[in-house]
CSV table of C-alpha atoms in Angstrom, one decimal:
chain,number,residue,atom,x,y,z
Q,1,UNK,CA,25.9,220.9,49.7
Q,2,UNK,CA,26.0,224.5,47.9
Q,3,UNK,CA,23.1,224.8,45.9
Q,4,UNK,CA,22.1,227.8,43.8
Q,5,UNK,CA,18.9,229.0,42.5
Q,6,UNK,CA,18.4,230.7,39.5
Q,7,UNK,CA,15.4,232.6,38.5
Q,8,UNK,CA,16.1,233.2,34.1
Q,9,UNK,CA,13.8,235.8,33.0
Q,10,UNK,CA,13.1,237.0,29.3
Q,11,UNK,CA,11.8,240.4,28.8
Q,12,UNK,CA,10.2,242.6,25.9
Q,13,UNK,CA,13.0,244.1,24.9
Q,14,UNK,CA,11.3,247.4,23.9
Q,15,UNK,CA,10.4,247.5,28.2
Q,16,UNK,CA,13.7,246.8,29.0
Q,17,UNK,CA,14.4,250.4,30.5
Q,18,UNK,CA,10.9,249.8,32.3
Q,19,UNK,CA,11.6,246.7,33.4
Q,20,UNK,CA,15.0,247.8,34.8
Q,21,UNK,CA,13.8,250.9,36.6
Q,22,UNK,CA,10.9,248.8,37.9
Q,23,UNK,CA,14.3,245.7,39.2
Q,24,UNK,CA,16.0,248.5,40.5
Q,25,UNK,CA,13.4,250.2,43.0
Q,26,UNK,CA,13.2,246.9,44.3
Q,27,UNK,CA,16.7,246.2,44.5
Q,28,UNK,CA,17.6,249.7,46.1
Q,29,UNK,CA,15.3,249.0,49.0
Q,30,UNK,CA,17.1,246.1,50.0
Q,31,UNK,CA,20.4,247.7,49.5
Q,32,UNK,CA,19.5,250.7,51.9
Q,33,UNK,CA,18.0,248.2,54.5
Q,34,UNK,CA,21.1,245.9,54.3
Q,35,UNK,CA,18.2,243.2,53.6
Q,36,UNK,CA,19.6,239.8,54.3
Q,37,UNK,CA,17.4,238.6,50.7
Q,38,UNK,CA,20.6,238.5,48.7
Q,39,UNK,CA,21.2,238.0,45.2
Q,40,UNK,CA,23.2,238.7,41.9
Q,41,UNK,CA,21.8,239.6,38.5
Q,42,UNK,CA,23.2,239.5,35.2
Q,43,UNK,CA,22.2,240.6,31.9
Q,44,UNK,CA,22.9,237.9,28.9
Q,45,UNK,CA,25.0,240.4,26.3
Q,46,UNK,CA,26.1,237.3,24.1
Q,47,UNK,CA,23.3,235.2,23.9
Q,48,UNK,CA,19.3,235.5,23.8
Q,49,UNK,CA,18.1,239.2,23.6
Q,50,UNK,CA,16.4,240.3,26.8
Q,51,UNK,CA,17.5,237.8,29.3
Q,52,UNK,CA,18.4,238.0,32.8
Q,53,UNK,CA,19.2,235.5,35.6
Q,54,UNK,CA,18.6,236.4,39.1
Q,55,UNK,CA,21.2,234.1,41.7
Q,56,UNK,CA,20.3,233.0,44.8
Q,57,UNK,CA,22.7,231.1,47.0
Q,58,UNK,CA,21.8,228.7,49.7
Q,59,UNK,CA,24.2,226.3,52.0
Q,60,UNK,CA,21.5,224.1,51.8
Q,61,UNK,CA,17.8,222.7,51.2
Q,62,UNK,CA,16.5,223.8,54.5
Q,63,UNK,CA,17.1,227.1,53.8
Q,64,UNK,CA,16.0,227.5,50.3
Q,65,UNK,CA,13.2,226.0,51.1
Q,66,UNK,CA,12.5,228.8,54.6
Q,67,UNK,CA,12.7,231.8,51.6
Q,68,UNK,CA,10.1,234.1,50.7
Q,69,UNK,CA,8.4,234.0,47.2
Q,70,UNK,CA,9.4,237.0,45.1
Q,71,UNK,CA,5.8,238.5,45.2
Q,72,UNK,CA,6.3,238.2,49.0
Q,73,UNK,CA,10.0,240.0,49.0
Q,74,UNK,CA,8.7,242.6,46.9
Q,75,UNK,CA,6.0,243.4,49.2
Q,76,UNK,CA,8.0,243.3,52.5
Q,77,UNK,CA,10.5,245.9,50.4
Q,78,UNK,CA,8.3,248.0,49.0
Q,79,UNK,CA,4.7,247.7,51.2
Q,80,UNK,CA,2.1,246.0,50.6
Q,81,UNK,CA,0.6,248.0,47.9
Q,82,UNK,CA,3.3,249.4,46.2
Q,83,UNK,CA,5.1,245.7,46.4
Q,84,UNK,CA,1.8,244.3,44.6
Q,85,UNK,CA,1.8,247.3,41.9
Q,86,UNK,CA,5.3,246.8,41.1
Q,87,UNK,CA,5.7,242.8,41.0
Q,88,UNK,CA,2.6,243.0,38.6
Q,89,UNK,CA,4.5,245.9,36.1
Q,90,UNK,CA,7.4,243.4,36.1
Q,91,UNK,CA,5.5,240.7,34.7
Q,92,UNK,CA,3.9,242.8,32.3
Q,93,UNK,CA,7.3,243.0,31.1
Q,94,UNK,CA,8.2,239.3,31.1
Q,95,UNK,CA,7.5,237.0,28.1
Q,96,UNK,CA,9.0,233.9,29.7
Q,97,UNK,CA,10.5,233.1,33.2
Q,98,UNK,CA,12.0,230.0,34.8
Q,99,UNK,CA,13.8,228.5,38.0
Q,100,UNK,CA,16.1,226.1,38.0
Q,101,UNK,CA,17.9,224.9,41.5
Q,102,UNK,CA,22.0,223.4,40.3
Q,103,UNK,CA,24.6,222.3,43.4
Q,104,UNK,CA,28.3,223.2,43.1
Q,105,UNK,CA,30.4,220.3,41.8
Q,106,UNK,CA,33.4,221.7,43.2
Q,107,UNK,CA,35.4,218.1,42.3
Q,108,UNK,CA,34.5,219.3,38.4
Q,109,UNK,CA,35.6,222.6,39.0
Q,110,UNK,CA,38.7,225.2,39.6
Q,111,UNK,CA,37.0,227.2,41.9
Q,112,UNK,CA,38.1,231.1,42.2
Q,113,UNK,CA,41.1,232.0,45.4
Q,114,UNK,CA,39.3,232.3,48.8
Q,115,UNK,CA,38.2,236.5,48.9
Q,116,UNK,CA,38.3,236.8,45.2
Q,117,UNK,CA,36.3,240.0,44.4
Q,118,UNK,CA,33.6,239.9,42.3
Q,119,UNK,CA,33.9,240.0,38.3
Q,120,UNK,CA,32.1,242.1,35.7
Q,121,UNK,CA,30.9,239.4,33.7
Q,122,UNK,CA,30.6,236.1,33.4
Q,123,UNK,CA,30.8,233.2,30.8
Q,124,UNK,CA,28.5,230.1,31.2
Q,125,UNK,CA,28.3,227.6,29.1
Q,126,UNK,CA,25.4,224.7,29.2
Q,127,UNK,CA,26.3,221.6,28.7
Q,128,UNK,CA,23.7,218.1,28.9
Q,129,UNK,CA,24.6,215.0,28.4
Q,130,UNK,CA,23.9,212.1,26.4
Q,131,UNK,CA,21.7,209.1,28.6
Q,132,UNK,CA,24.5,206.9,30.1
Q,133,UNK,CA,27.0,209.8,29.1
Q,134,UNK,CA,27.0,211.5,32.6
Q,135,UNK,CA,30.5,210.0,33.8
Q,136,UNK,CA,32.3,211.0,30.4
Q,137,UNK,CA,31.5,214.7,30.6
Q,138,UNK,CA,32.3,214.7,34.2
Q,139,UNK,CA,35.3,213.5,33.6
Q,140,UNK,CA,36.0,216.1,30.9
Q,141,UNK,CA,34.8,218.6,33.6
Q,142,UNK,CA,37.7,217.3,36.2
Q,143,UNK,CA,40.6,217.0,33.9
Q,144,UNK,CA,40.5,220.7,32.3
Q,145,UNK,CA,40.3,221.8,35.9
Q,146,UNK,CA,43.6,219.5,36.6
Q,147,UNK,CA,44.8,221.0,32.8
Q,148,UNK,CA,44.5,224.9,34.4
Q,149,UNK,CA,46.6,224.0,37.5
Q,150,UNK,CA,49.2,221.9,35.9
Q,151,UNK,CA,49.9,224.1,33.1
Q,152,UNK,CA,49.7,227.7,35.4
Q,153,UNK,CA,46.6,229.2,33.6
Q,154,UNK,CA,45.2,231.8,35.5
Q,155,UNK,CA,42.0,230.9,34.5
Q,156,UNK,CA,39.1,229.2,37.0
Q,157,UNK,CA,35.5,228.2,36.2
Q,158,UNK,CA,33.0,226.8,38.3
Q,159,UNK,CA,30.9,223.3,37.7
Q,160,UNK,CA,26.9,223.1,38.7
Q,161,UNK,CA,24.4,220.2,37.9
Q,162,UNK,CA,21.3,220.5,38.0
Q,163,UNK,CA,18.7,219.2,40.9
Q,164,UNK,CA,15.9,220.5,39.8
Q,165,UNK,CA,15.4,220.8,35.9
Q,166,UNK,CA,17.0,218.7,33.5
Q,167,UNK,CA,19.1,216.1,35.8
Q,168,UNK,CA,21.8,215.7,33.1
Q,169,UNK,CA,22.0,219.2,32.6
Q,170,UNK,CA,25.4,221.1,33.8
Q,171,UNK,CA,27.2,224.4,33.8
Q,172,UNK,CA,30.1,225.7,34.0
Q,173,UNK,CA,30.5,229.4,35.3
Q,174,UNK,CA,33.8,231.3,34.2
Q,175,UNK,CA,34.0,234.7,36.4
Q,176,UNK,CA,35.7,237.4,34.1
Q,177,UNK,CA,36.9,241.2,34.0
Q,178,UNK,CA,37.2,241.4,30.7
Q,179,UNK,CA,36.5,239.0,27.3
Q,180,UNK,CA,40.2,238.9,26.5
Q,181,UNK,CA,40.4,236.3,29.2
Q,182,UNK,CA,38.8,234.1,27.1
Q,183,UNK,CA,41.6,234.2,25.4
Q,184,UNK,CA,44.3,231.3,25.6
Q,185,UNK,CA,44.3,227.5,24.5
Q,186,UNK,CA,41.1,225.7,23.7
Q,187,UNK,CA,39.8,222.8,25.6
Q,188,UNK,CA,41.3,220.5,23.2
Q,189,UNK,CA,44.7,221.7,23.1
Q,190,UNK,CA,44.6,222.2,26.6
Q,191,UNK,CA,43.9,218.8,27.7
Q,192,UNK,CA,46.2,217.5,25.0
Q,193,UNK,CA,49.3,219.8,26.7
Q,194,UNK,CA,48.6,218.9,30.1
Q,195,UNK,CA,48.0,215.1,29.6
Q,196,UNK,CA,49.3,214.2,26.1
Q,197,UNK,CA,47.7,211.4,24.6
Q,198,UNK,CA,45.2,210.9,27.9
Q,199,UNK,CA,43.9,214.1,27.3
Q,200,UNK,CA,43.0,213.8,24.0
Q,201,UNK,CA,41.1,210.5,24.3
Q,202,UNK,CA,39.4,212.3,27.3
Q,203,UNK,CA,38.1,215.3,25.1
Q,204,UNK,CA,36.9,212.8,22.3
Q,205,UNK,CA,35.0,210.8,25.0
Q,206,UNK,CA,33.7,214.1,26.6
Q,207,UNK,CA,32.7,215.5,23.6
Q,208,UNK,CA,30.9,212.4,22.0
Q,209,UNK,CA,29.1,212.3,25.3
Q,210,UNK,CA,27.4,215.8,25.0
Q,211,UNK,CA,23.9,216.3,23.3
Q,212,UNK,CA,24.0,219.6,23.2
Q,213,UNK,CA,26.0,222.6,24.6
Q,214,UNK,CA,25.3,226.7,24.3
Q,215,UNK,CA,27.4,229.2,25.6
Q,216,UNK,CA,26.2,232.9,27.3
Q,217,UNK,CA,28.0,235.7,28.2
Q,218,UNK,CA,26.6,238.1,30.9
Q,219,UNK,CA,27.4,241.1,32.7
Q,220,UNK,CA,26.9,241.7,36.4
Q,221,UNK,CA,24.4,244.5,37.1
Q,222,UNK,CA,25.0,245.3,40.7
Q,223,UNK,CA,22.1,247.8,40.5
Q,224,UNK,CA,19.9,245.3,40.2
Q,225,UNK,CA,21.3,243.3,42.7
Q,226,UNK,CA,21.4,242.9,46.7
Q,227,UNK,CA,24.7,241.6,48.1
Q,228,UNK,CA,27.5,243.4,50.0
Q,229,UNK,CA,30.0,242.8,47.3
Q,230,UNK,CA,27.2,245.5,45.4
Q,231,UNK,CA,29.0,249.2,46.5
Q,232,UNK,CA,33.0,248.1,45.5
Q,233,UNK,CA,31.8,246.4,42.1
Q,234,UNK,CA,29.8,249.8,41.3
Q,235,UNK,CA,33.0,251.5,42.4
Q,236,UNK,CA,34.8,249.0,40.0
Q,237,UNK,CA,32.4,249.5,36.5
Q,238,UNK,CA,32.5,253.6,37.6
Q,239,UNK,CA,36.0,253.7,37.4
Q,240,UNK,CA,36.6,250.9,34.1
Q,241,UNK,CA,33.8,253.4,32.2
Q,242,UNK,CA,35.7,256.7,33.2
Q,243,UNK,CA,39.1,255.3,32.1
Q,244,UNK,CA,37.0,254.1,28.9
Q,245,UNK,CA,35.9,257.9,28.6
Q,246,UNK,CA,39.2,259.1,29.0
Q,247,UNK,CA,41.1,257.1,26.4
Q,248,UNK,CA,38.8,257.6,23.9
Q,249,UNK,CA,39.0,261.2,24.4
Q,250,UNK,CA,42.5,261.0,24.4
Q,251,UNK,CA,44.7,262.9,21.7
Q,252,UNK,CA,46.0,260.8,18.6
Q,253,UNK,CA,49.7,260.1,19.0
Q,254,UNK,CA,49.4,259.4,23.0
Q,255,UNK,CA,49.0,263.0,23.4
Q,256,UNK,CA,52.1,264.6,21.3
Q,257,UNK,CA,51.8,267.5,19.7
């Protein structure tokens, strides 16, 4: 079982470059000591104003459960005093924070090749289902994922359910390097190409199923992050915001004169 923990944090958004120098002192630390405490944050760009969700992977319960509290990480990072100092600046900054534990439904998903580098951002979309609706959205979950790989999209997304939080909670996770991936046919039409008349009557039943569903895009912030994937994806936003730089510096025309 793959579970994931994630810690969602809302901040005040006029501390935000306080809160994030404060994240990344902590984060650096870990980076320079190759600390085996590993985990990814993103920043919500689409979605609530000052929120972040810190991910923590674990293969299984055993091990979640052996894993330092973040007032004790911070510490062991930073010292004891400095630890306490900074862990109580950060919640100074915090209006609202909250764990929830999900495992990887990886029959309800398309999951991303084997090696796949990490993305810039990420779309995740929350999904909970009706009481006695469970097996409907499920199914809606498995039969996009068949829909991708029968008609050749490029496009994979990854299905969690939640174990500790709302149990008829899900979400899918789309990795992304850029929005216009989004781009392409909608759920709907997708299903209906792949599976014709099936896949309509599958939407429907998935849709009428779903109490509610809210959609979030984030960006990975890999300086506020400890993972090894952290120095190439730096590398990777470096080089996307100097080729930003450079086209919008660039000549009207292409350059002609």
């Amino acid at each position: 079982m793959s579970l994931v923990n994630v810690v969602s944090i809302e901040i005040r958004p006029e501390r935000t470059r306080t809160y994030e120098a404060l994240v990344h002192r902590v984060a650096e630390a870990a980076q320079k000591r190759k600390d085996s405490a590993e985990w990814a944050a993103h920043q919500v760009t689409a979605g609530p104003r000052g929120r972040y969700h810190f991910v923590m992977e674990a293969p299984d319960w055993a091990t979640l459960g052996s894993r330092e509290q973040v007032p004790e990480l911070v510490g062991r990072l930073l010292g004891e005093s400095e630890g306490a100092s900074v862990f109580e600046k950060i919640e100074e900054c915090e209006t609202s924070a909250a764990t929830t534990i999900c495992r990887l439904r990886a029959d309800l998903s398309r999951l991303p090749t084997q090696g796949a580098a990490p993305r810039l951002f990420t779309s995740v979309t929350l999904f909970e289902a009706r009481a006695g609706g469970q097996d409907a959205v499920e199914e809606l979950f498995r039969k996009s994922a068949q829909a991708l790989e029968k008609l050749g999209e490029s496009r994979r997304f990854l299905t969690f359910q939640t174990v500790v939080g709302n149990l008829r909670q899900y979400y899918t996770v789309m990795p992304l390097d850029g929005l216009g991936e989004l781009d392409g046919r909608l759920p709907s039409q997708l299903l209906q190409d792949a599976f014709g008349a099936e896949g309509v009557l599958v939407y429907r039943n998935g849709i009428d199923a779903i109490l509610r569903s809210e959609r979030e895009i984030s960006r990975v912030r890999p300086e506020l992050s400890n993972a090894p994937w952290v120095p190439d994806l730096s590398a990777r936003i470096a080089a996307a915001t100097k080729a930003r730089a450079a086209a919008a510096g660039a000549p009207a025309g292409g350059g002609r004169h």
